[in-house]
Amino acid sequence: VLASGGPDALTMRALAQRLGVAPNALYSHVDSKTALIDEILDDLLAEIEAAAALHALMAATHRVLLAHPHLVPLYLARQGARGPHAQRLGELMLTWLEQYGLTGSQAVEARRVLIVYTLGFAAFATRPLFQTDTQPQRPAGDLVATFDTGLRWLLDGISSREPS
Amino acid sequence: VLASGGPDALTMRALAQRLGVAPNALYSHVDSKTALIDEILDDLLAEIEAAAALHALMAATHRVLLAHPHLVPLYLARQGARGPHAQRLGELMLTWLEQYGLTGSQAVEARRVLIVYTLGFAAFATRPLFQTDTQPQRPAGDLVATFDTGLRWLLDGISSREPS
DNA sequence: ACCTGAACACCGTTCAAGT
DNA sequence: ACCTGAACACCGTTCAAGT
């Protein structure tokens, strides 16, 4: 639906037209545009299946996000997702972090770091960060590999953390 | 100006009203709303002064972003900044990364990781990621400290990296 | 150079009414 | 339950015209 024109093209009126219906007809099915987007975003997180390790879980999340690049800006605009699947994913992460010895607020903080990193990286995966004419736009290395490298840095740091 | 009503309230018409002027009068001074925002975003980066270490540079960036929380969503929407000050900051980071032994595309990738982390963290610093009723909303630890911890993880990872 | 009035092509959303 | 027509209060932007 929204894949054709990017996230900016996702307008209630355009969606209604695509469905061959009047714009306000949508409001019989959804409370508001915000609620609609929230449902879409949470539905995507449902695709993330439980993994065998924390690294694998975050990699799976990253993969799902990259598979729907036009949704990523919406996560940024909403600053995350708060639906039931987001909840489930969050709890899952806490469970894994416990295996690293992190509990309570420390685990919550580590989770925040991981989410920020994963979502942020997905956001910048498509678009270049700097417009340097002198440099090749897209760095040689695979972006997925770059994500993986940074993720390993974080997980190594988390697992070798000292009490602050 | 925009501090009163958040980033959504930054509309050309509202800005014009604040200036006591007709909405279209703004277009004598700025090409478009996009161009205006780009200028605002790049101006903020000018406040970041060169630091004594990479960690300090990123911390300074984080500090400046937190000082203007209503601008952070605009960076996310624009996916970074591309003005001259953003360029300068980007080059500065590359210089520091060279001291870690990273050059070329490896340095560019590490820079990407650091920017993603810093900007992403600033974005999520204000708003909570999960709406869990059972848990205290705001984790006990200082958010700046959390940022610092994660940043250290990344920098440790960068400096101890092996050729992949 | 800087402003205005008027207009265009959009938005999300509501309300009353129909089936 | 689901749709429609009409309307409201907004947007960014352009154009022609004024000083």
Short mmCIF file of C-alpha atoms (C1' of nucleotides) in Angstrom, two decimals:
data_model
loop_
_atom_site.label_atom_id
_atom_site.label_comp_id
_atom_site.label_asym_id
_atom_site.label_seq_id
_atom_site.Cartn_x
_atom_site.Cartn_y
_atom_site.Cartn_z
CA VAL A 1 0.00 0.00 0.00
CA LEU A 2 2.44 2.58 1.28
CA ALA A 3 5.39 0.98 -0.48
CA SER A 4 4.78 2.92 -3.66
CA GLY A 5 5.17 6.49 -2.45
CA GLY A 6 7.15 6.33 0.78
CA PRO A 7 6.00 7.25 4.28
CA ASP A 8 5.04 10.79 3.33
CA ALA A 9 2.54 9.42 0.86
CA LEU A 10 0.73 7.53 3.59
CA THR A 11 -2.18 9.88 3.95
CA MET A 12 -5.68 9.02 4.97
CA ARG A 13 -7.00 10.43 1.74
CA ALA A 14 -4.56 8.50 -0.41
CA LEU A 15 -5.26 5.32 1.50
CA ALA A 16 -8.98 5.83 1.07
CA GLN A 17 -8.56 6.39 -2.64
CA ARG A 18 -6.53 3.21 -2.91
CA LEU A 19 -9.38 1.38 -1.25
CA GLY A 20 -11.88 3.05 -3.54
CA VAL A 21 -13.67 4.72 -0.68
CA ALA A 22 -14.34 8.16 0.74
CA PRO A 23 -11.64 9.53 3.09
CA ASN A 24 -13.84 9.65 6.13
CA ALA A 25 -14.97 6.06 5.63
CA LEU A 26 -11.67 5.02 7.21
CA TYR A 27 -12.82 6.38 10.53
CA SER A 28 -15.31 3.54 10.81
CA HIS A 29 -12.33 1.18 11.07
CA VAL A 30 -9.68 3.18 12.87
CA ASP A 31 -9.71 5.85 15.54
CA SER A 32 -7.18 8.16 13.96
CA LYS A 33 -4.18 8.20 11.68
CA THR A 34 -1.97 7.89 14.74
CA ALA A 35 -3.79 4.77 15.89
CA LEU A 36 -3.56 3.30 12.40
CA ILE A 37 0.19 3.81 12.23
CA ASP A 38 0.60 2.38 15.71
CA GLU A 39 -1.15 -0.78 14.60
CA ILE A 40 0.97 -1.05 11.48
CA LEU A 41 4.17 -0.62 13.46
CA ASP A 42 3.25 -3.15 16.08
CA ASP A 43 2.18 -5.65 13.44
CA LEU A 44 5.63 -5.52 11.92
CA LEU A 45 7.24 -6.42 15.24
CA ALA A 46 5.11 -9.55 15.28
CA GLU A 47 7.30 -10.88 12.48
CA ILE A 48 10.32 -10.97 14.77
CA GLU A 49 10.63 -14.48 16.12
CA ALA A 50 12.39 -15.46 19.31
CA ALA A 51 16.04 -16.25 18.67
CA ALA A 52 18.74 -18.40 20.20
CA ALA A 53 20.75 -15.49 21.54
CA LEU A 54 20.52 -11.76 22.19
CA HIS A 55 22.70 -11.00 19.21
CA ALA A 56 20.46 -13.10 17.00
CA LEU A 57 17.36 -11.40 18.37
CA MET A 58 18.67 -7.94 17.60
CA ALA A 59 19.89 -9.08 14.19
CA ALA A 60 16.43 -10.45 13.46
CA THR A 61 14.91 -7.15 14.50
CA HIS A 62 17.30 -5.30 12.27
CA ARG A 63 16.48 -7.62 9.39
CA VAL A 64 12.75 -7.10 9.77
CA LEU A 65 13.20 -3.34 9.89
CA LEU A 66 15.36 -3.35 6.78
CA ALA A 67 12.75 -5.42 5.00
CA HIS A 68 10.33 -2.53 5.48
CA PRO A 69 12.49 0.56 5.12
CA HIS A 70 9.53 2.88 4.61
CA LEU A 71 8.25 2.00 8.08
CA VAL A 72 11.45 2.95 9.86
CA PRO A 73 10.85 6.70 9.65
CA LEU A 74 7.49 6.10 11.26
CA TYR A 75 9.14 4.36 14.20
CA LEU A 76 11.41 7.36 14.55
CA ALA A 77 8.54 9.81 14.39
CA ARG A 78 6.65 7.81 16.99
CA GLN A 79 9.93 7.16 18.87
CA GLY A 80 9.40 3.43 19.05
CA ALA A 81 6.36 1.24 19.28
CA ARG A 82 4.20 0.60 22.28
CA GLY A 83 1.84 -2.14 21.20
CA PRO A 84 1.61 -5.67 22.58
CA HIS A 85 4.27 -7.06 20.25
CA ALA A 86 6.66 -4.30 21.25
CA GLN A 87 5.98 -5.26 24.85
CA ARG A 88 6.70 -8.90 24.12
CA LEU A 89 9.93 -8.05 22.34
CA GLY A 90 10.98 -5.81 25.20
CA GLU A 91 10.38 -8.51 27.78
CA LEU A 92 12.28 -10.97 25.66
CA MET A 93 15.26 -8.66 25.60
CA LEU A 94 15.18 -8.30 29.37
CA THR A 95 15.22 -12.07 29.70
CA TRP A 96 18.34 -12.29 27.57
CA LEU A 97 19.99 -9.43 29.40
CA GLU A 98 19.45 -11.28 32.63
CA GLN A 99 21.71 -13.99 31.26
CA TYR A 100 24.38 -11.31 30.97
CA GLY A 101 23.90 -10.61 34.65
CA LEU A 102 21.92 -7.41 34.18
CA THR A 103 18.77 -6.90 36.19
CA GLY A 104 16.45 -4.06 37.11
CA SER A 105 17.29 -0.60 35.90
CA GLN A 106 20.64 -1.73 34.52
CA ALA A 107 18.89 -4.15 32.22
CA VAL A 108 16.41 -1.47 31.20
CA GLU A 109 19.26 0.86 30.36
CA ALA A 110 21.07 -1.76 28.32
CA ARG A 111 17.86 -2.50 26.50
CA ARG A 112 17.47 1.15 25.69
CA VAL A 113 20.97 1.23 24.25
CA LEU A 114 20.29 -1.81 22.09
CA ILE A 115 16.98 -0.51 20.76
CA VAL A 116 18.41 2.89 20.03
CA TYR A 117 21.29 1.32 18.19
CA THR A 118 19.21 -1.12 16.17
CA LEU A 119 16.46 1.25 15.20
CA GLY A 120 18.88 4.09 14.59
CA PHE A 121 21.02 1.95 12.39
CA ALA A 122 18.08 0.80 10.36
CA ALA A 123 17.11 4.43 9.92
CA PHE A 124 20.48 5.43 8.55
CA ALA A 125 21.06 2.24 6.61
CA THR A 126 19.40 3.53 3.49
CA ARG A 127 20.32 7.18 3.43
CA PRO A 128 23.94 8.42 3.59
CA LEU A 129 24.85 10.57 6.55
CA PHE A 130 27.12 13.02 4.82
CA GLN A 131 26.98 14.38 1.33
CA THR A 132 30.66 14.39 0.51
CA ASP A 133 31.30 14.74 -3.18
CA THR A 134 34.91 13.64 -2.83
CA GLN A 135 34.03 10.34 -1.20
CA PRO A 136 32.15 7.37 -2.57
CA GLN A 137 28.64 7.72 -1.29
CA ARG A 138 28.13 4.17 -0.13
CA PRO A 139 30.98 2.76 1.94
CA ALA A 140 32.47 -0.42 0.53
CA GLY A 141 31.54 -2.65 3.46
CA ASP A 142 28.18 -4.28 3.74
CA LEU A 143 25.85 -2.25 5.91
CA VAL A 144 24.54 -5.36 7.61
CA ALA A 145 28.10 -6.27 8.49
CA THR A 146 28.63 -2.80 9.93
CA PHE A 147 25.55 -3.17 12.05
CA ASP A 148 26.78 -6.53 13.21
CA THR A 149 30.16 -5.15 14.16
CA GLY A 150 28.74 -2.32 16.24
CA LEU A 151 26.27 -4.66 17.85
CA ARG A 152 29.09 -6.95 18.89
CA TRP A 153 30.87 -3.98 20.44
CA LEU A 154 27.82 -3.19 22.48
CA LEU A 155 27.19 -6.78 23.57
CA ASP A 156 30.83 -7.24 24.51
CA GLY A 157 30.61 -4.07 26.55
CA ILE A 158 27.41 -5.21 28.20
CA SER A 159 28.76 -8.62 29.14
CA SER A 160 32.05 -7.27 30.49
CA ARG A 161 30.49 -4.40 32.38
CA GLU A 162 31.57 -3.52 35.88
CA PRO A 163 29.19 -2.19 38.51
CA SER A 164 29.17 1.61 38.15
CA VAL B 1 10.35 30.41 18.86
CA LEU B 2 9.58 26.75 18.42
CA ALA B 3 10.28 25.97 22.06
CA SER B 4 6.74 26.79 23.10
CA GLY B 5 4.75 24.26 21.10
CA GLY B 6 7.19 21.50 20.14
CA PRO B 7 8.40 20.55 16.67
CA ASP B 8 4.91 19.95 15.32
CA ALA B 9 4.03 23.54 16.06
CA LEU B 10 6.82 24.78 13.82
CA THR B 11 4.71 25.73 10.88
CA MET B 12 5.39 28.45 8.38
CA ARG B 13 2.10 30.07 9.23
CA ALA B 14 2.73 29.99 12.98
CA LEU B 15 6.23 31.33 12.50
CA ALA B 16 4.91 34.14 10.32
CA GLN B 17 2.30 35.00 12.92
CA ARG B 18 4.98 35.10 15.61
CA LEU B 19 6.88 37.55 13.44
CA GLY B 20 3.76 39.60 12.82
CA VAL B 21 3.88 39.02 9.12
CA ALA B 22 1.96 37.26 6.36
CA PRO B 23 2.80 33.58 5.84
CA ASN B 24 4.16 34.00 2.36
CA ALA B 25 6.45 36.83 3.46
CA LEU B 26 8.78 34.16 4.81
CA TYR B 27 9.54 33.04 1.28
CA SER B 28 11.47 36.23 0.70
CA HIS B 29 13.97 34.99 3.27
CA VAL B 30 13.98 31.25 2.86
CA ASP B 31 13.53 28.91 -0.06
CA SER B 32 11.23 26.45 1.65
CA LYS B 33 10.36 25.03 5.03
CA THR B 34 12.83 22.23 4.38
CA ALA B 35 15.63 24.71 3.75
CA LEU B 36 14.70 26.63 6.87
CA ILE B 37 14.86 23.54 9.04
CA ASP B 38 18.14 22.52 7.47
CA GLU B 39 19.61 25.87 8.44
CA ILE B 40 18.31 25.60 11.99
CA LEU B 41 19.73 22.11 12.38
CA ASP B 42 23.12 23.01 11.03
CA ASP B 43 23.30 26.11 13.20
CA LEU B 44 22.88 23.97 16.29
CA LEU B 45 25.85 21.83 15.33
CA ALA B 46 27.95 24.98 15.28
CA GLU B 47 27.67 25.04 19.06
CA ILE B 48 29.67 21.83 19.34
CA GLU B 49 33.25 22.75 19.98
CA ALA B 50 36.25 20.59 19.25
CA ALA B 51 37.10 18.38 22.22
CA ALA B 52 40.18 16.72 23.66
CA ALA B 53 39.08 13.20 22.78
CA LEU B 54 36.54 11.33 20.69
CA HIS B 55 34.54 10.44 23.77
CA ALA B 56 34.41 14.08 24.78
CA LEU B 57 33.39 15.12 21.28
CA MET B 58 30.46 12.73 21.24
CA ALA B 59 29.50 13.69 24.77
CA ALA B 60 29.52 17.35 23.74
CA THR B 61 27.32 16.51 20.78
CA HIS B 62 24.95 14.64 23.02
CA ARG B 63 24.88 17.56 25.44
CA VAL B 64 24.05 20.07 22.72
CA LEU B 65 21.28 17.83 21.39
CA LEU B 66 19.79 17.40 24.86
CA ALA B 67 19.86 21.15 25.33
CA HIS B 68 17.48 21.45 22.38
CA PRO B 69 15.24 18.41 22.70
CA HIS B 70 12.61 19.78 20.33
CA LEU B 71 15.15 19.82 17.52
CA VAL B 72 16.07 16.15 17.85
CA PRO B 73 12.92 14.88 16.13
CA LEU B 74 13.77 17.15 13.23
CA TYR B 75 17.18 15.53 12.89
CA LEU B 76 15.45 12.16 12.83
CA ALA B 77 12.96 13.27 10.23
CA ARG B 78 15.75 14.67 8.08
CA GLN B 79 17.97 11.69 9.03
CA GLY B 80 20.89 13.85 10.08
CA ALA B 81 22.18 17.19 8.96
CA ARG B 82 24.12 17.97 5.83
CA GLY B 83 25.19 21.58 6.24
CA PRO B 84 28.73 22.90 6.57
CA HIS B 85 28.86 22.43 10.33
CA ALA B 86 27.73 18.85 9.98
CA GLN B 87 30.54 18.40 7.48
CA ARG B 88 33.06 19.90 9.86
CA LEU B 89 31.89 17.68 12.69
CA GLY B 90 32.04 14.64 10.47
CA GLU B 91 35.60 15.38 9.40
CA LEU B 92 36.56 15.94 13.01
CA MET B 93 35.25 12.53 13.93
CA LEU B 94 37.22 10.92 11.13
CA THR B 95 40.37 12.58 12.43
CA TRP B 96 39.81 11.12 15.86
CA LEU B 97 38.96 7.71 14.47
CA GLU B 98 42.27 7.74 12.63
CA GLN B 99 43.95 7.85 16.03
CA TYR B 100 42.16 4.60 16.77
CA GLY B 101 43.73 3.14 13.66
CA LEU B 102 40.62 3.32 11.52
CA THR B 103 40.87 4.72 8.03
CA GLY B 104 38.82 4.77 4.86
CA SER B 105 35.55 2.92 4.82
CA GLN B 106 36.19 1.40 8.24
CA ALA B 107 36.37 4.88 9.75
CA VAL B 108 33.22 5.91 7.88
CA GLU B 109 31.41 2.90 9.26
CA ALA B 110 32.55 3.57 12.80
CA ARG B 111 31.46 7.18 12.42
CA ARG B 112 28.07 6.01 11.28
CA VAL B 113 27.77 3.82 14.37
CA LEU B 114 28.70 6.71 16.66
CA ILE B 115 26.31 9.17 15.05
CA VAL B 116 23.48 6.70 15.07
CA TYR B 117 24.09 5.96 18.70
CA THR B 118 24.41 9.57 19.82
CA LEU B 119 21.48 10.94 17.87
CA GLY B 120 19.34 7.93 18.61
CA PHE B 121 20.05 8.19 22.29
CA ALA B 122 19.20 11.84 22.37
CA ALA B 123 15.94 11.01 20.65
CA PHE B 124 14.94 8.45 23.22
CA ALA B 125 16.34 10.32 26.19
CA THR B 126 13.14 12.20 26.86
CA ARG B 127 10.46 9.71 25.98
CA PRO B 128 10.22 6.24 27.55
CA LEU B 129 10.50 3.30 25.19
CA PHE B 130 7.99 1.02 26.80
CA GLN B 131 4.80 1.79 28.60
CA THR B 132 5.02 -0.77 31.35
CA ASP B 133 2.65 -0.08 34.18
CA THR B 134 4.39 -2.49 36.51
CA GLN B 135 7.75 -0.81 36.20
CA PRO B 136 8.90 2.64 37.21
CA GLN B 137 8.74 4.71 34.06
CA ARG B 138 12.05 6.47 34.37
CA PRO B 139 14.96 4.19 35.25
CA ALA B 140 16.83 5.19 38.36
CA GLY B 141 20.16 5.83 36.64
CA ASP B 142 20.97 9.12 35.08
CA LEU B 143 20.27 9.06 31.36
CA VAL B 144 23.47 10.91 30.63
CA ALA B 145 25.35 8.23 32.52
CA THR B 146 23.60 5.56 30.47
CA PHE B 147 24.61 7.29 27.30
CA ASP B 148 28.14 7.48 28.57
CA THR B 149 28.26 3.80 29.41
CA GLY B 150 27.05 2.73 26.00
CA LEU B 151 29.40 5.14 24.32
CA ARG B 152 32.31 3.64 26.23
CA TRP B 153 31.25 0.18 25.05
CA LEU B 154 31.34 1.37 21.48
CA LEU B 155 34.66 3.15 21.78
CA ASP B 156 36.23 0.17 23.52
CA GLY B 157 34.96 -1.99 20.70
CA ILE B 158 36.28 0.38 18.08
CA SER B 159 39.73 0.61 19.61
CA SER B 160 40.08 -3.14 20.14
CA ARG B 161 38.71 -4.09 16.77
CA GLU B 162 40.28 -6.78 14.66
CA PRO B 163 40.39 -6.62 10.86
CA SER B 164 37.24 -8.31 9.61
"C1'" DA C 1 14.53 43.87 -1.02
"C1'" DC C 2 10.52 42.91 1.40
"C1'" DC C 3 5.81 42.68 2.06
"C1'" DT C 4 0.58 41.79 0.89
"C1'" DG C 5 -4.00 39.55 -0.80
"C1'" DA C 6 -5.73 35.96 -3.08
"C1'" DA C 7 -5.58 31.59 -4.50
"C1'" DC C 8 -4.24 26.48 -5.27
"C1'" DA C 9 -3.78 21.92 -3.99
"C1'" DC C 10 -3.50 19.62 -0.31
"C1'" DC C 11 -4.13 17.71 4.93
"C1'" DG C 12 -6.86 15.12 9.27
"C1'" DT C 13 -11.17 14.98 11.19
"C1'" DT C 14 -16.22 15.66 12.41
"C1'" DC C 15 -21.06 15.71 11.74
"C1'" DA C 16 -25.36 14.43 10.01
"C1'" DA C 17 -27.41 11.42 7.17
"C1'" DG C 18 -28.09 7.35 4.56
"C1'" DT C 19 -28.19 1.74 3.88
"C1'" DA D 1 -21.77 -1.89 10.77
"C1'" DC D 2 -20.20 0.74 7.06
"C1'" DC D 3 -20.44 4.24 3.83
"C1'" DT D 4 -21.39 9.18 1.81
"C1'" DG D 5 -21.49 14.51 1.10
"C1'" DA D 6 -20.40 18.52 3.02
"C1'" DA D 7 -17.83 21.12 5.85
"C1'" DC D 8 -14.12 22.89 9.25
"C1'" DA D 9 -9.72 24.23 10.48
"C1'" DC D 10 -5.67 23.68 9.05
"C1'" DC D 11 -1.12 23.00 5.84
"C1'" DG D 12 3.06 24.67 2.26
"C1'" DT D 13 3.57 27.32 -1.63
"C1'" DT D 14 2.90 30.38 -5.82
"C1'" DC D 15 1.61 34.37 -8.32
"C1'" DA D 16 0.82 39.01 -9.25
"C1'" DA D 17 1.05 43.22 -7.38
"C1'" DG D 18 2.49 46.78 -4.37
"C1'" DT D 19 6.43 49.86 -1.70
#
